[in-house]
Short mmCIF file of C-alpha atoms in Angstrom, two decimals:
data_model
loop_
_atom_site.label_atom_id
_atom_site.label_comp_id
_atom_site.label_asym_id
_atom_site.label_seq_id
_atom_site.Cartn_x
_atom_site.Cartn_y
_atom_site.Cartn_z
CA MET F 414 284.29 299.04 -62.86
CA GLU F 415 286.24 301.74 -64.86
CA PHE F 416 289.85 302.50 -64.82
CA THR F 417 292.63 303.82 -66.84
CA THR F 418 295.00 301.35 -68.47
CA PRO F 419 298.66 301.96 -68.61
CA THR F 420 300.25 302.25 -72.28
CA LEU F 421 300.89 299.07 -74.22
CA ASP F 422 304.62 298.85 -73.79
CA SER F 423 304.24 298.87 -69.80
CA ALA F 424 301.02 296.90 -69.51
CA PRO F 425 301.29 294.02 -67.05
CA LEU F 426 299.54 290.73 -67.08
CA ASN F 427 297.33 291.73 -64.20
CA TYR F 428 296.13 295.08 -62.97
CA ASN F 429 296.22 296.10 -59.24
CA VAL F 430 293.38 298.36 -59.01
CA GLU F 431 292.68 300.47 -55.72
CA CYS F 432 289.14 301.43 -54.90
CA PHE F 433 288.80 305.07 -54.50
CA SER F 434 286.31 304.82 -51.55
CA CYS F 435 287.39 302.19 -49.52
CA LEU F 436 291.05 302.05 -50.72
CA GLU F 437 290.92 298.12 -51.03
CA VAL F 438 293.51 296.80 -53.71
CA ASN F 439 292.02 294.22 -56.29
CA GLN F 440 293.95 292.38 -58.60
CA ILE F 441 292.10 291.98 -62.15
CA PRO F 442 293.49 289.74 -64.90
CA ALA F 443 294.31 291.59 -68.11
CA THR F 444 292.17 289.07 -70.13
CA ALA F 445 288.99 290.42 -68.03
CA VAL F 446 289.64 293.98 -69.02
CA HIS F 447 287.33 295.48 -71.83
CA GLY F 448 289.14 298.05 -73.53
CA GLN F 449 291.84 299.29 -75.76
CA HIS F 450 294.33 296.33 -75.05
CA LYS F 451 292.07 293.44 -74.43
CA ARG F 452 292.76 291.74 -77.75
CA GLN F 453 296.49 291.59 -77.15
CA PHE F 454 296.29 290.20 -73.65
CA GLN F 455 293.66 287.45 -74.98
CA ASN F 456 296.07 286.49 -77.58
CA SER F 457 298.84 285.96 -75.00
CA GLN F 458 297.15 284.68 -72.08
CA THR F 459 294.28 282.35 -73.33
CA LYS F 460 294.82 278.66 -73.66
CA PRO F 461 295.29 277.70 -77.45
CA SER F 462 292.83 275.12 -79.00
CA ALA F 463 294.24 271.87 -80.39
CA THR F 464 294.26 273.19 -83.94
CA ASN F 465 296.23 276.31 -82.65
CA GLN F 466 298.58 274.10 -80.80
CA SER F 467 299.20 272.11 -83.97
CA GLN F 468 299.96 275.23 -85.86
CA GLN F 469 302.06 276.67 -83.30
CA GLN F 470 304.19 273.53 -83.06
CA GLN F 471 304.69 273.68 -86.74
CA GLN F 472 305.66 277.29 -86.45
CA GLN F 473 307.93 276.46 -83.68
CA LYS F 474 309.68 273.91 -85.76
CA LYS F 475 310.50 276.73 -88.46
CA ASN F 476 311.50 278.90 -85.58
CA GLY F 477 313.90 276.62 -84.17
CA GLY F 478 311.69 275.26 -81.35
CA PHE F 479 310.35 278.47 -79.96
CA SER F 480 307.15 280.40 -80.39
CA PHE F 481 307.66 284.25 -80.73
CA PRO F 482 304.74 286.48 -79.05
CA SER F 483 303.70 289.50 -80.83
CA LYS F 484 305.50 291.73 -78.14
CA THR F 485 309.18 291.77 -77.71
CA GLY F 486 311.85 293.35 -75.86
CA THR F 487 315.56 293.87 -76.05
CA ASP F 488 318.49 293.50 -73.57
CA GLU F 489 318.25 297.31 -72.58
CA ASN F 490 314.47 297.32 -72.56
CA PRO F 491 313.19 293.84 -71.55
CA SER F 492 309.69 292.76 -72.15
CA ASP F 493 309.43 291.30 -68.76
CA LEU F 494 310.88 292.57 -65.47
CA GLU F 495 309.57 289.95 -62.96
CA TYR F 496 312.72 287.92 -62.66
CA TYR F 497 314.86 291.33 -62.17
CA ASP F 498 312.36 292.40 -59.68
CA LEU F 499 312.52 288.99 -57.74
CA LEU F 500 316.38 289.62 -57.41
CA GLY F 501 316.11 293.25 -56.86
CA VAL F 502 318.41 294.25 -59.72
CA LYS F 503 318.28 296.40 -62.85
CA PRO F 504 317.98 295.09 -66.25
CA THR F 505 321.51 296.32 -66.89
CA ALA F 506 322.84 294.31 -63.89
CA LYS F 507 326.18 292.36 -64.62
CA ALA F 508 326.56 288.68 -64.07
CA SER F 509 328.45 289.12 -60.84
CA GLU F 510 325.56 291.37 -59.37
CA ILE F 511 322.87 288.98 -60.48
CA LYS F 512 324.90 286.21 -58.71
CA LYS F 513 325.48 288.34 -55.47
CA ALA F 514 321.82 289.22 -55.46
CA TYR F 515 320.54 285.71 -55.81
CA TYR F 516 322.61 284.50 -52.76
CA VAL F 517 321.15 287.35 -50.75
CA MET F 518 317.67 286.72 -51.65
CA ALA F 519 318.29 282.77 -51.63
CA MET F 520 319.68 282.90 -47.88
CA LYS F 521 316.75 285.32 -46.93
CA TYR F 522 313.74 283.11 -48.39
CA HIS F 523 315.25 279.56 -47.72
CA PRO F 524 312.55 277.56 -46.23
CA ASP F 525 315.05 276.31 -43.44
CA LYS F 526 315.64 279.86 -42.41
CA ASN F 527 312.43 281.50 -43.12
CA ASP F 528 309.00 280.44 -41.58
CA ALA F 529 306.88 282.43 -43.79
CA PRO F 530 304.12 280.45 -45.47
CA ASP F 531 305.25 281.56 -48.81
CA ALA F 532 309.03 281.27 -48.35
CA GLU F 533 309.28 278.07 -50.25
CA GLU F 534 307.29 279.19 -53.27
CA LYS F 535 309.34 282.43 -53.12
CA PHE F 536 312.65 280.51 -52.89
CA LYS F 537 311.56 278.67 -55.99
CA LYS F 538 310.95 281.72 -57.90
CA ILE F 539 314.21 283.29 -56.90
CA SER F 540 316.00 280.15 -58.02
CA GLU F 541 314.35 280.26 -61.47
CA ALA F 542 315.15 284.17 -61.91
CA TYR F 543 318.67 283.52 -61.25
CA GLN F 544 319.13 280.45 -63.45
CA THR F 545 317.66 282.36 -66.31
CA LEU F 546 319.38 285.77 -65.71
CA TYR F 547 322.79 284.31 -64.96
CA ASP F 548 323.06 282.38 -68.48
CA ALA F 549 323.55 284.92 -71.06
CA ASP F 550 321.58 282.93 -73.68
CA ARG F 551 318.59 282.45 -71.67
CA ARG F 552 318.90 286.00 -70.25
CA SER F 553 318.72 287.36 -73.73
CA HIS F 554 315.87 285.12 -74.88
CA TYR F 555 313.88 286.16 -71.65
CA ASN F 556 314.45 289.86 -72.29
CA GLN F 557 313.01 289.39 -75.74
CA TYR F 558 310.01 287.18 -75.19
CA GLY F 559 309.50 287.26 -71.43
CA LYS F 560 308.70 284.61 -68.92
CA ALA F 561 305.97 282.93 -70.79
CA ALA F 562 308.54 281.85 -73.40
CA GLN F 563 310.56 280.05 -70.86
CA ASN F 564 310.78 276.30 -71.05
CA GLU F 565 309.13 274.92 -67.88
CA ASN F 566 311.62 271.97 -67.75
CA THR F 567 314.91 274.05 -68.33
CA PHE F 568 315.60 274.82 -64.64
CA GLN F 569 318.33 272.95 -62.99
CA ASP F 570 318.17 270.46 -59.93
CA PRO F 571 320.55 271.21 -56.99
CA GLN F 572 322.88 268.41 -58.23
CA GLU F 573 323.35 270.27 -61.64
CA PHE F 574 323.64 273.63 -59.86
CA PHE F 575 326.50 272.57 -57.55
CA LYS F 576 328.36 271.04 -60.74
CA GLN F 577 327.93 274.10 -62.85
CA GLN F 578 328.92 276.46 -59.85
CA PHE F 579 332.19 274.52 -59.10
CA GLY F 580 334.03 274.05 -62.54
CA GLY F 581 331.09 272.78 -64.81
CA ASP F 582 331.34 269.88 -67.43
CA LYS F 583 334.92 270.69 -68.22
CA PHE F 584 336.38 269.80 -64.86
CA VAL F 585 334.38 266.48 -64.76
CA ASP F 586 337.41 264.37 -66.35
CA LEU F 587 339.55 265.86 -63.55
CA ILE F 588 337.47 265.71 -60.39
CA GLY F 589 334.33 263.70 -61.29
CA GLU F 590 330.85 264.73 -60.09
CA ILE F 591 331.05 266.66 -56.94
CA SER F 592 328.99 264.55 -54.24
CA ILE F 593 327.71 267.54 -52.17
CA GLY F 594 325.23 268.42 -55.00
CA LYS F 595 323.75 264.84 -54.81
CA ASP F 596 323.78 264.96 -50.91
CA PHE F 597 321.77 268.25 -51.17
CA LYS F 598 319.44 266.75 -53.55
CA ASP F 599 318.79 263.73 -51.65
CA ALA F 600 318.23 265.74 -48.45
CA LEU F 601 315.69 267.81 -49.99
CA SER F 602 313.86 264.65 -51.42
CA THR F 603 313.92 262.81 -47.94
CA MET F 604 312.79 265.80 -45.84
CA GLY F 605 310.01 264.58 -43.43
CA ASP F 606 310.67 260.98 -44.35
CA GLU F 607 309.98 259.05 -41.20
CA ASN F 608 312.00 256.05 -42.49
CA GLY F 609 315.08 258.12 -42.94
CA GLU F 610 317.07 256.67 -40.18
CA GLY F 611 316.75 253.20 -41.65
CA LYS F 612 318.32 254.11 -44.87
CA LYS F 613 321.59 255.25 -43.35
CA ASP F 614 323.56 252.07 -43.86
CA ILE F 615 321.95 251.53 -47.40
CA ASP F 616 322.90 255.20 -48.10
CA TYR F 617 326.56 254.74 -46.78
CA ALA F 618 327.10 251.71 -48.81
CA ALA F 619 325.86 253.13 -51.86
CA LYS F 620 327.97 256.42 -51.46
CA THR F 621 330.84 254.14 -50.82
CA GLU F 622 330.25 252.28 -54.25
CA ILE F 623 329.82 255.69 -56.01
CA ARG F 624 333.20 257.10 -54.61
CA ASN F 625 335.01 253.89 -55.56
CA LYS F 626 333.62 254.08 -59.24
CA ARG F 627 334.51 257.77 -59.29
CA VAL F 628 337.93 257.21 -58.11
CA ASN F 629 338.68 254.14 -60.60
CA LYS F 630 337.36 256.16 -63.70
CA LEU F 631 339.49 259.37 -62.71
CA ALA F 632 342.64 257.16 -62.27
CA GLU F 633 342.05 255.63 -65.66
CA THR F 634 341.51 259.01 -67.13
CA LEU F 635 344.59 260.27 -65.57
CA LYS F 636 346.73 257.47 -66.51
CA ASP F 637 345.73 258.13 -70.15
CA ARG F 638 346.76 261.61 -69.77
CA LEU F 639 350.12 261.01 -68.33
CA SER F 640 350.70 258.23 -70.90
CA ASN F 641 351.38 261.28 -73.49
CA TYR F 642 354.72 261.31 -71.68
CA THR F 643 355.31 257.90 -70.24
CA ASP F 644 354.68 256.10 -73.42
CA ALA F 645 356.17 258.49 -75.90
CA PHE F 646 359.63 257.18 -75.72
CA PRO F 647 361.09 253.54 -74.95
CA GLN F 648 361.90 252.16 -71.72
CA THR F 649 365.69 251.78 -70.85
CA ASP F 650 366.37 248.12 -71.65
CA LEU F 651 368.31 246.12 -74.32
CA THR F 652 365.31 245.00 -76.10
CA ASN F 653 363.98 249.00 -76.68
CA LEU F 654 367.01 250.75 -77.79
CA PRO F 655 366.34 254.68 -78.42
CA VAL F 656 366.23 255.72 -82.11
CA GLY F 657 366.65 259.15 -83.32
CA GLY F 658 368.44 260.49 -80.40
CA THR F 659 369.65 259.74 -76.90
CA MET F 660 367.25 258.71 -73.99
CA GLU F 661 367.79 262.04 -72.45
CA GLU F 662 366.90 263.88 -75.60
CA LEU F 663 363.80 261.74 -76.50
CA SER F 664 362.61 262.39 -72.82
CA ALA F 665 363.11 266.16 -73.09
CA PHE F 666 361.25 266.19 -76.33
CA ALA F 667 358.22 264.12 -75.06
CA MET F 668 358.16 266.28 -71.74
CA GLN F 669 357.99 269.52 -73.89
CA SER F 670 355.23 268.06 -75.81
CA PHE F 671 353.29 267.08 -72.50
CA LYS F 672 354.00 270.55 -71.16
CA LYS F 673 352.44 272.23 -74.31
CA GLU F 674 349.15 270.29 -73.87
CA ALA F 675 348.96 270.73 -70.18
CA ILE F 676 349.04 274.49 -70.66
CA LYS F 677 346.72 274.32 -73.37
CA GLN F 678 344.16 272.53 -71.00
CA ALA F 679 344.79 274.80 -68.13
CA GLU F 680 344.09 277.83 -70.40
CA SER F 681 340.73 276.32 -71.49
CA LEU F 682 339.70 275.49 -67.76
CA LYS F 683 340.70 278.74 -66.16
CA ASN F 684 337.60 280.67 -67.42
CA GLU F 685 335.23 278.26 -65.79
CA SER F 686 333.44 278.98 -62.61
CA TYR F 687 336.02 278.62 -59.82
CA GLY F 688 338.46 277.49 -62.59
CA PRO F 689 341.67 279.23 -61.16
CA GLU F 690 340.84 277.87 -57.76
CA LEU F 691 339.97 274.38 -58.83
CA LEU F 692 342.93 274.16 -60.90
CA TYR F 693 345.28 275.22 -57.83
CA SER F 694 343.82 272.63 -55.67
CA ILE F 695 344.03 269.85 -58.36
CA GLY F 696 347.56 270.93 -59.04
CA TYR F 697 348.72 271.18 -55.34
CA THR F 698 347.40 267.54 -54.82
CA TYR F 699 349.18 266.35 -58.04
CA GLU F 700 352.36 267.97 -56.91
CA LEU F 701 352.18 266.82 -53.46
CA LYS F 702 351.55 263.24 -54.21
CA SER F 703 353.94 263.06 -56.85
CA GLN F 704 356.80 264.41 -54.68
CA GLN F 705 355.82 261.72 -52.19
CA TYR F 706 356.26 258.84 -54.44
CA LEU F 707 359.45 260.12 -56.01
CA ALA F 708 360.89 260.59 -52.69
CA LEU F 709 359.67 256.89 -51.83
CA MET F 710 361.50 255.58 -55.06
CA ASP F 711 364.61 257.51 -54.25
CA ALA F 712 364.50 256.00 -50.50
CA GLU F 713 364.45 252.47 -51.83
CA ASP F 714 366.70 252.84 -55.05
CA GLY F 715 370.18 254.08 -55.67
CA PRO F 716 373.24 255.16 -53.59
CA LEU F 717 373.20 255.66 -49.82
CA LEU F 718 373.00 259.57 -50.07
CA ARG F 719 370.09 259.45 -52.48
CA ARG F 720 368.18 257.08 -50.22
CA GLY F 721 368.92 259.37 -47.21
CA LEU F 722 367.53 262.41 -49.01
CA GLY F 723 364.54 260.38 -50.44
CA PHE F 724 363.66 259.30 -46.82
CA LEU F 725 363.78 262.62 -45.74
CA ASN F 726 361.78 264.08 -48.31
CA ARG F 727 359.16 261.38 -47.90
CA GLY F 728 358.69 262.56 -44.25
CA VAL F 729 358.38 266.21 -45.36
CA GLY F 730 355.84 265.25 -48.01
CA ALA F 731 353.74 263.42 -45.39
CA PHE F 732 353.99 266.12 -43.08
CA ARG F 733 352.92 268.63 -45.65
CA GLU F 734 349.95 266.63 -46.51
CA LYS F 735 348.59 266.30 -42.94
CA ALA F 736 349.05 270.06 -42.22
CA HIS F 737 347.20 270.78 -45.23
CA ILE F 738 344.41 268.54 -44.43
CA MET F 739 344.27 270.05 -40.94
CA THR F 740 344.36 273.51 -42.10
CA GLU F 741 341.57 273.14 -44.80
CA THR F 742 339.32 271.19 -42.37
CA VAL F 743 339.79 273.83 -39.62
CA GLY F 744 339.12 276.46 -42.29
CA THR F 745 335.95 274.94 -43.34
CA VAL F 746 334.52 274.39 -39.88
CA LYS F 747 335.20 277.96 -38.86
CA SER F 748 333.52 279.11 -42.06
CA ALA F 749 330.49 277.01 -41.25
CA LEU F 750 330.43 278.42 -37.58
CA ASP F 751 330.62 281.91 -38.99
CA LEU F 752 327.75 281.39 -41.31
CA GLN F 753 325.66 279.87 -38.38
CA LYS F 754 326.26 282.72 -36.07
CA LYS F 755 325.24 285.27 -38.91
CA PHE F 756 321.89 283.35 -39.43
CA GLN F 757 321.22 283.35 -35.71
CA ARG F 758 321.55 287.19 -35.58
CA LEU F 759 319.05 287.37 -38.53
CA GLN F 760 316.78 284.92 -36.91
CA GLU F 761 316.90 287.14 -33.53
CA MET F 762 315.84 290.17 -35.72
CA GLU F 763 313.01 288.20 -37.44
CA LYS F 764 311.79 287.10 -33.95
CA LYS F 765 311.77 290.77 -32.65
CA LYS F 766 309.78 291.84 -35.61
CA GLU F 767 307.19 288.92 -35.33
CA GLY F 768 306.80 289.48 -31.43
CA GLN F 769 305.99 293.25 -31.86
CA GLU F 770 303.56 292.40 -34.68
CA ALA F 771 301.99 289.69 -32.61
CA SER F 772 301.48 292.17 -29.81
CA GLY F 773 299.70 294.42 -32.03
CA GLU F 774 302.45 297.19 -32.00
CA PRO F 775 303.46 298.53 -35.28
CA TYR F 776 307.10 297.40 -36.16
CA GLU F 777 309.17 300.16 -37.48
CA THR F 778 312.78 299.60 -38.50
CA ASP F 779 315.30 302.54 -38.37
CA ILE F 780 317.77 303.18 -41.13
CA HIS F 781 320.58 301.60 -38.80
CA GLU F 782 318.68 298.41 -38.33
CA SER F 783 317.88 298.23 -41.92
CA GLU F 784 321.43 298.40 -42.99
CA THR F 785 322.48 295.98 -40.40
CA ARG F 786 319.90 293.45 -41.66
CA GLN F 787 321.09 294.04 -45.30
CA ARG F 788 324.78 293.49 -44.37
CA LEU F 789 324.05 290.38 -42.57
CA GLU F 790 322.06 289.02 -45.39
CA THR F 791 324.97 289.99 -47.85
CA GLU F 792 327.51 288.44 -45.47
CA ALA F 793 325.47 285.40 -44.91
CA ALA F 794 325.17 284.70 -48.65
CA THR F 795 328.98 285.35 -49.13
CA LYS F 796 329.83 283.19 -46.13
CA GLY F 797 327.47 280.49 -47.39
CA LEU F 798 329.18 280.23 -50.84
CA GLU F 799 332.57 280.30 -49.07
CA THR F 800 331.38 277.34 -47.00
CA LEU F 801 330.05 275.28 -49.99
CA TRP F 802 333.47 276.10 -51.66
CA ARG F 803 335.52 274.76 -48.87
CA GLY F 804 333.57 271.77 -48.59
CA SER F 805 333.62 270.94 -51.98
CA LYS F 806 337.41 271.66 -51.99
CA LEU F 807 338.00 269.25 -49.18
CA GLU F 808 335.95 266.46 -51.16
CA VAL F 809 337.93 267.08 -54.34
CA GLU F 810 341.27 266.84 -52.81
CA SER F 811 340.26 263.76 -50.74
CA VAL F 812 339.30 261.96 -54.02
CA LEU F 813 342.12 263.24 -56.03
CA ARG F 814 344.57 261.76 -53.24
CA GLU F 815 343.04 258.37 -53.59
CA VAL F 816 343.33 258.80 -57.52
CA CYS F 817 347.06 259.76 -57.28
CA ASP F 818 347.71 256.77 -55.11
CA LYS F 819 345.99 254.15 -57.61
CA VAL F 820 347.97 255.85 -60.49
CA LEU F 821 351.46 256.07 -58.76
CA ASP F 822 351.24 252.59 -56.71
CA ASP F 823 350.05 250.52 -59.79
CA LYS F 824 351.43 247.05 -59.40
CA THR F 825 351.01 246.34 -63.09
CA CYS F 826 353.50 248.83 -64.18
CA SER F 827 357.38 248.86 -63.91
CA ARG F 828 359.11 251.19 -61.61
CA GLU F 829 360.41 253.25 -64.56
CA ILE F 830 356.97 253.88 -65.76
CA LEU F 831 355.86 254.74 -62.28
CA ARG F 832 358.72 257.11 -61.99
CA ARG F 833 357.73 258.76 -65.41
CA ARG F 834 354.26 259.15 -64.14
CA ALA F 835 355.12 260.83 -61.05
CA GLU F 836 357.42 263.13 -63.10
CA ALA F 837 354.70 264.07 -65.34
CA LEU F 838 352.15 264.40 -62.65
CA SER F 839 354.43 266.82 -60.94
CA VAL F 840 354.78 269.00 -63.92
CA LEU F 841 351.14 268.93 -64.41
CA GLY F 842 350.48 270.01 -60.98
CA ASN F 843 352.81 272.91 -61.21
CA ILE F 844 351.21 274.23 -64.49
CA PHE F 845 347.89 274.03 -63.06
CA MET F 846 348.85 275.79 -59.70
CA GLU F 847 350.66 278.47 -61.82
CA VAL F 848 347.30 279.59 -63.45
CA LYS F 849 346.02 280.85 -59.92
CA ILE F 850 349.40 282.41 -58.96
CA LYS F 851 349.64 284.43 -62.22
CA GLU F 852 345.91 285.60 -61.59
CA ASP F 853 346.74 286.64 -58.09
CA ASN F 854 350.01 288.47 -59.11
CA MET F 855 348.06 290.49 -61.80
CA ILE F 856 345.31 291.41 -59.31
CA LYS F 857 347.99 292.64 -56.87
CA ASN F 858 349.87 294.57 -59.67
CA LYS F 859 346.58 296.31 -60.51
CA GLU F 860 345.94 297.22 -57.08
CA SER F 861 349.46 298.50 -56.52
CA SER F 862 349.19 300.58 -59.55
CA LYS F 863 346.05 302.30 -58.30
CA GLN F 864 347.67 303.55 -55.22
#
């Protein structure tokens, strides 16, 4: 068989050759082609011998652990377009466009939503493409050396994906490991397990233990963070008289220093994935719980008027907490129901297509139907991410409420230290919330200036 090969810069790893007579398309590996480009494809595709592997490993050490193929590309002209084609984006696509395309394609080919025999394999490839292209360093390496140079063991599991999606490593000390990622991973690993029902009690006990450890660890971390204020000046008793100023001056100086560190921390966290949203959620919980405990202390100590105001504020704080939990829960359920409806509409469209194809009728989609499907896929992907975020937010706030209770109701500390903790926690919460408030105001100002 003879055919014309493309130029070297655009030559694929396989050739799709259409027969002139019967129009049948056959896929021929580039290594089987005898011609001008045979040598290069053999060099890049054939499995190296043990001697060559040893030489390559030595060369990889010199090159920082990577082997460099003879053909390289650039960010503007990648050597391999497979991952871009899988997501349906251009090589110049921004990170936000890649993320949006991934959710659309992932929702479309998820094995639970797509009955096609190759859906699972397609879903895995889409995930690989996203994890490579969304990371700036890995994308640049892929653009230069292609898929063959990618490390097969570098792709994230669901647990790691969820962690990086909502806050990343920098938020672990504040919120711990979000369990939704592990739950998703466990669900995938137990699909089709006939003994799954018998494991429920064991799983529940294990999850409870993991949550308790998470709460205890976060509580200790929060105590250490608040100690930068609580332990910065002596307690008001005769054995610890203030030195270098009055107690009020020392307290104000310690709080000023504490605020600077809190602002610095917030600035370093706001650029993480969902950084402002997480900071607001954390800050709201901190501020709410601190005000509840300050009100409780006021209700138990001091003059009658102060006790009355403390009792009133305590009731207001409890109402705020319950109302917030109810609102967030309803919002999460509503988001999940909306997502389900969109999937149902997509499934109905798919069944209609399969029904016509099964009856032997050619299935033709008009422009309106194609646009509707594309719109539903995009909306489902967006709604799916929103649902995951809302669920993660509910979990984070629930854990942090327990953490705050442990920190502010510590029986081993004096009431003065507990009051200081509550005061510092309130300040920390407001600083965290301010990040998203400022960002929202900036967006509003930009939108108003365009009008």
